[in-house]
Amino acid sequence: MRVTHLVCLENLEEVTEYCRIPVEKIDIITGAMGHALATEGGFCTGSARVTNHQRLSSSGYVFSASLPPYFASAAITAIDIHEENPGLITKLKKNIAILWKGLSAIQGLSFASSPES
């Protein structure tokens, strides 16, 4: 499961419930910090079996370049801002609903996703 845009979700189960996928069925979760945290870098997490395979099979890619300290600092700051302002996600969801409604009114414009995604 790729969660690039969902890094600041309080609960991954919101996504798995929406997609009707039990958390236990997800082998690996990957994400990039470029969208939700306005920085660079990425992450992955999963079961020991999957992450051990990745660590052993892709070390040339995974460990070829470390995250510069200023990118890590930007990610930490973005997470801190999110934690200090829990209403930001609610405000974002309201803004998305307004945008979705406005764009949906444009004749000939269609979406491949849902307003919640």
C-alpha atoms as an extended CHARMM CRD file, in Angstrom:
* protein
*
       117  EXT
         1         1  MET       CA              0.0000000000        0.0000000000        0.0000000000  PROA      1               0.0000000000
         2         2  ARG       CA              1.3960000000        3.3620000000       -1.0070000000  PROA      2               0.0000000000
         3         3  VAL       CA              0.5710000000        6.1830000000        1.4070000000  PROA      3               0.0000000000
         4         4  THR       CA              2.4750000000        9.0960000000       -0.1050000000  PROA      4               0.0000000000
         5         5  HSD       CA             -0.3660000000       11.5730000000        0.3340000000  PROA      5               0.0000000000
         6         6  LEU       CA             -1.5690000000       10.1090000000        3.6110000000  PROA      6               0.0000000000
         7         7  VAL       CA              1.5130000000       10.4530000000        5.7750000000  PROA      7               0.0000000000
         8         8  CYS       CA             -0.2650000000       12.6460000000        8.3440000000  PROA      8               0.0000000000
         9         9  LEU       CA             -3.2450000000       10.3730000000        8.8520000000  PROA      9               0.0000000000
        10        10  GLU       CA             -3.8850000000        9.6150000000       12.4770000000  PROA      10              0.0000000000
        11        11  ASN       CA             -4.7620000000        6.0340000000       11.7060000000  PROA      11              0.0000000000
        12        12  LEU       CA             -3.8630000000        3.7950000000        8.7720000000  PROA      12              0.0000000000
        13        13  GLU       CA             -6.9890000000        1.7870000000        9.5100000000  PROA      13              0.0000000000
        14        14  GLU       CA             -9.0340000000        4.6760000000        8.0350000000  PROA      14              0.0000000000
        15        15  VAL       CA             -7.5480000000        3.7700000000        4.6490000000  PROA      15              0.0000000000
        16        16  THR       CA             -7.7230000000        0.0200000000        5.0440000000  PROA      16              0.0000000000
        17        17  GLU       CA            -11.3620000000        0.1970000000        6.1820000000  PROA      17              0.0000000000
        18        18  TYR       CA            -12.2520000000        2.4490000000        3.2530000000  PROA      18              0.0000000000
        19        19  CYS       CA            -10.5580000000        0.0410000000        0.8280000000  PROA      19              0.0000000000
        20        20  ARG       CA            -11.9900000000       -2.9770000000        2.6820000000  PROA      20              0.0000000000
        21        21  ILE       CA             -8.5390000000       -4.4620000000        3.2100000000  PROA      21              0.0000000000
        22        22  PRO       CA             -7.6430000000       -5.8160000000        6.6450000000  PROA      22              0.0000000000
        23        23  VAL       CA             -4.4060000000       -4.2920000000        7.9810000000  PROA      23              0.0000000000
        24        24  GLU       CA             -3.0410000000       -7.8130000000        8.4360000000  PROA      24              0.0000000000
        25        25  LYS       CA             -3.2590000000       -8.3980000000        4.6510000000  PROA      25              0.0000000000
        26        26  ILE       CA             -0.8820000000       -5.5110000000        3.8000000000  PROA      26              0.0000000000
        27        27  ASP       CA              2.6620000000       -6.7980000000        3.2620000000  PROA      27              0.0000000000
        28        28  ILE       CA              4.4570000000       -3.4870000000        2.9220000000  PROA      28              0.0000000000
        29        29  ILE       CA              3.6060000000        0.1930000000        3.2820000000  PROA      29              0.0000000000
        30        30  THR       CA              5.6720000000        2.6980000000        1.3290000000  PROA      30              0.0000000000
        31        31  GLY       CA              5.5060000000        6.4190000000        1.0570000000  PROA      31              0.0000000000
        32        32  ALA       CA              7.3320000000        9.4800000000       -0.1400000000  PROA      32              0.0000000000
        33        33  MET       CA              7.6290000000       12.5970000000        1.9680000000  PROA      33              0.0000000000
        34        34  GLY       CA              7.5600000000       15.0030000000       -0.9720000000  PROA      34              0.0000000000
        35        35  HSD       CA              3.8110000000       15.5940000000       -1.0620000000  PROA      35              0.0000000000
        36        36  ALA       CA              2.4040000000       15.4920000000        2.4490000000  PROA      36              0.0000000000
        37        37  LEU       CA              5.5160000000       16.7710000000        4.2330000000  PROA      37              0.0000000000
        38        38  ALA       CA              6.9400000000       19.1570000000        1.6090000000  PROA      38              0.0000000000
        39        39  THR       CA             10.3750000000       17.5600000000        1.7170000000  PROA      39              0.0000000000
        40        40  GLU       CA             12.2160000000       14.6670000000        0.0780000000  PROA      40              0.0000000000
        41        41  GLY       CA             12.8960000000       11.0760000000        1.0020000000  PROA      41              0.0000000000
        42        42  GLY       CA             10.7230000000        8.0990000000        1.6110000000  PROA      42              0.0000000000
        43        43  PHE       CA             10.0320000000        5.2150000000        3.9000000000  PROA      43              0.0000000000
        44        44  CYS       CA              8.8070000000        1.6740000000        3.9750000000  PROA      44              0.0000000000
        45        45  THR       CA              7.5290000000       -0.5330000000        6.7160000000  PROA      45              0.0000000000
        46        46  GLY       CA              6.0810000000       -4.0040000000        6.8800000000  PROA      46              0.0000000000
        47        47  SER       CA              6.5200000000       -7.4750000000        8.2650000000  PROA      47              0.0000000000
        48        48  ALA       CA             10.0090000000       -8.6990000000        9.1550000000  PROA      48              0.0000000000
        49        49  ARG       CA              9.8650000000      -11.1650000000        6.2370000000  PROA      49              0.0000000000
        50        50  VAL       CA              9.2020000000       -8.4300000000        3.6660000000  PROA      50              0.0000000000
        51        51  THR       CA             11.5300000000       -5.7880000000        5.0720000000  PROA      51              0.0000000000
        52        52  ASN       CA             14.3690000000       -8.3050000000        5.4700000000  PROA      52              0.0000000000
        53        53  HSD       CA             13.9500000000       -9.2870000000        1.8250000000  PROA      53              0.0000000000
        54        54  GLN       CA             14.0120000000       -5.6510000000        0.7740000000  PROA      54              0.0000000000
        55        55  ARG       CA             17.0600000000       -4.8740000000        2.8990000000  PROA      55              0.0000000000
        56        56  LEU       CA             18.9770000000       -7.8430000000        1.4730000000  PROA      56              0.0000000000
        57        57  SER       CA             17.8330000000       -7.5110000000       -2.1340000000  PROA      57              0.0000000000
        58        58  SER       CA             17.9070000000       -3.7670000000       -2.7250000000  PROA      58              0.0000000000
        59        59  SER       CA             20.7410000000       -2.3520000000       -0.6630000000  PROA      59              0.0000000000
        60        60  GLY       CA             22.1680000000       -0.6130000000       -3.7240000000  PROA      60              0.0000000000
        61        61  TYR       CA             19.0170000000        1.4630000000       -3.9630000000  PROA      61              0.0000000000
        62        62  VAL       CA             17.8820000000        1.7720000000       -0.3670000000  PROA      62              0.0000000000
        63        63  PHE       CA             21.2080000000        2.7210000000        1.1430000000  PROA      63              0.0000000000
        64        64  SER       CA             22.8520000000        4.4310000000       -1.8420000000  PROA      64              0.0000000000
        65        65  ALA       CA             22.1380000000        7.9490000000       -0.5770000000  PROA      65              0.0000000000
        66        66  SER       CA             21.1690000000        9.0390000000        2.8810000000  PROA      66              0.0000000000
        67        67  LEU       CA             18.6230000000       11.7430000000        3.5340000000  PROA      67              0.0000000000
        68        68  PRO       CA             20.3230000000       15.1360000000        3.9830000000  PROA      68              0.0000000000
        69        69  PRO       CA             19.8160000000       16.5670000000        7.4830000000  PROA      69              0.0000000000
        70        70  TYR       CA             17.8450000000       19.5670000000        6.2270000000  PROA      70              0.0000000000
        71        71  PHE       CA             15.2870000000       17.2590000000        4.5480000000  PROA      71              0.0000000000
        72        72  ALA       CA             14.9450000000       15.2280000000        7.7390000000  PROA      72              0.0000000000
        73        73  SER       CA             14.5440000000       18.4570000000        9.7260000000  PROA      73              0.0000000000
        74        74  ALA       CA             11.8440000000       19.6900000000        7.3140000000  PROA      74              0.0000000000
        75        75  ALA       CA              9.9320000000       16.4040000000        7.6920000000  PROA      75              0.0000000000
        76        76  ILE       CA             10.1400000000       16.5700000000       11.4940000000  PROA      76              0.0000000000
        77        77  THR       CA              8.9520000000       20.1960000000       11.4470000000  PROA      77              0.0000000000
        78        78  ALA       CA              6.0080000000       19.3160000000        9.1800000000  PROA      78              0.0000000000
        79        79  ILE       CA              5.0020000000       16.4810000000       11.5050000000  PROA      79              0.0000000000
        80        80  ASP       CA              5.3460000000       18.7970000000       14.5210000000  PROA      80              0.0000000000
        81        81  ILE       CA              3.0800000000       21.3850000000       12.8560000000  PROA      81              0.0000000000
        82        82  HSD       CA              0.5220000000       18.6750000000       12.1360000000  PROA      82              0.0000000000
        83        83  GLU       CA              0.6050000000       17.3970000000       15.7160000000  PROA      83              0.0000000000
        84        84  GLU       CA              0.3010000000       20.9250000000       17.1590000000  PROA      84              0.0000000000
        85        85  ASN       CA             -2.6550000000       21.7570000000       14.8800000000  PROA      85              0.0000000000
        86        86  PRO       CA             -4.9720000000       18.7340000000       14.7700000000  PROA      86              0.0000000000
        87        87  GLY       CA             -7.6730000000       20.7650000000       12.9920000000  PROA      87              0.0000000000
        88        88  LEU       CA             -5.5660000000       21.1040000000        9.8390000000  PROA      88              0.0000000000
        89        89  ILE       CA             -6.6770000000       17.7400000000        8.4510000000  PROA      89              0.0000000000
        90        90  THR       CA            -10.3400000000       18.5890000000        9.0710000000  PROA      90              0.0000000000
        91        91  LYS       CA             -9.8520000000       21.9440000000        7.3230000000  PROA      91              0.0000000000
        92        92  LEU       CA             -8.0820000000       20.2130000000        4.4390000000  PROA      92              0.0000000000
        93        93  LYS       CA            -10.9430000000       17.7300000000        4.0560000000  PROA      93              0.0000000000
        94        94  LYS       CA            -13.4640000000       20.6060000000        3.9590000000  PROA      94              0.0000000000
        95        95  ASN       CA            -11.3910000000       22.4250000000        1.3260000000  PROA      95              0.0000000000
        96        96  ILE       CA            -11.1460000000       19.2530000000       -0.7430000000  PROA      96              0.0000000000
        97        97  ALA       CA            -14.9360000000       18.8400000000       -0.5940000000  PROA      97              0.0000000000
        98        98  ILE       CA            -15.4210000000       22.4470000000       -1.7990000000  PROA      98              0.0000000000
        99        99  LEU       CA            -12.9050000000       21.9540000000       -4.6280000000  PROA      99              0.0000000000
       100       100  TRP       CA            -14.4430000000       18.6030000000       -5.6050000000  PROA      100             0.0000000000
       101       101  LYS       CA            -17.9250000000       20.1030000000       -5.7220000000  PROA      101             0.0000000000
       102       102  GLY       CA            -16.7520000000       23.0230000000       -7.8450000000  PROA      102             0.0000000000
       103       103  LEU       CA            -14.8130000000       20.8600000000      -10.2760000000  PROA      103             0.0000000000
       104       104  SER       CA            -17.6670000000       18.3420000000      -10.5080000000  PROA      104             0.0000000000
       105       105  ALA       CA            -19.9270000000       21.1210000000      -11.7810000000  PROA      105             0.0000000000
       106       106  ILE       CA            -17.7380000000       21.5740000000      -14.8730000000  PROA      106             0.0000000000
       107       107  GLN       CA            -19.3450000000       19.7870000000      -17.7810000000  PROA      107             0.0000000000
       108       108  GLY       CA            -17.0980000000       17.2080000000      -19.4090000000  PROA      108             0.0000000000
       109       109  LEU       CA            -14.7310000000       16.9360000000      -16.4570000000  PROA      109             0.0000000000
       110       110  SER       CA            -14.6200000000       13.5140000000      -14.8300000000  PROA      110             0.0000000000
       111       111  PHE       CA            -12.6230000000       11.9700000000      -12.0060000000  PROA      111             0.0000000000
       112       112  ALA       CA            -11.1560000000        8.5110000000      -11.6580000000  PROA      112             0.0000000000
       113       113  SER       CA            -11.0740000000        8.7550000000       -7.8650000000  PROA      113             0.0000000000
       114       114  SER       CA            -13.4720000000        9.5160000000       -5.0590000000  PROA      114             0.0000000000
       115       115  PRO       CA            -13.7590000000       12.8090000000       -3.1490000000  PROA      115             0.0000000000
       116       116  GLU       CA            -12.2390000000       11.1120000000       -0.0940000000  PROA      116             0.0000000000
       117       117  SER       CA             -9.0460000000       10.0670000000       -1.8410000000  PROA      117             0.0000000000
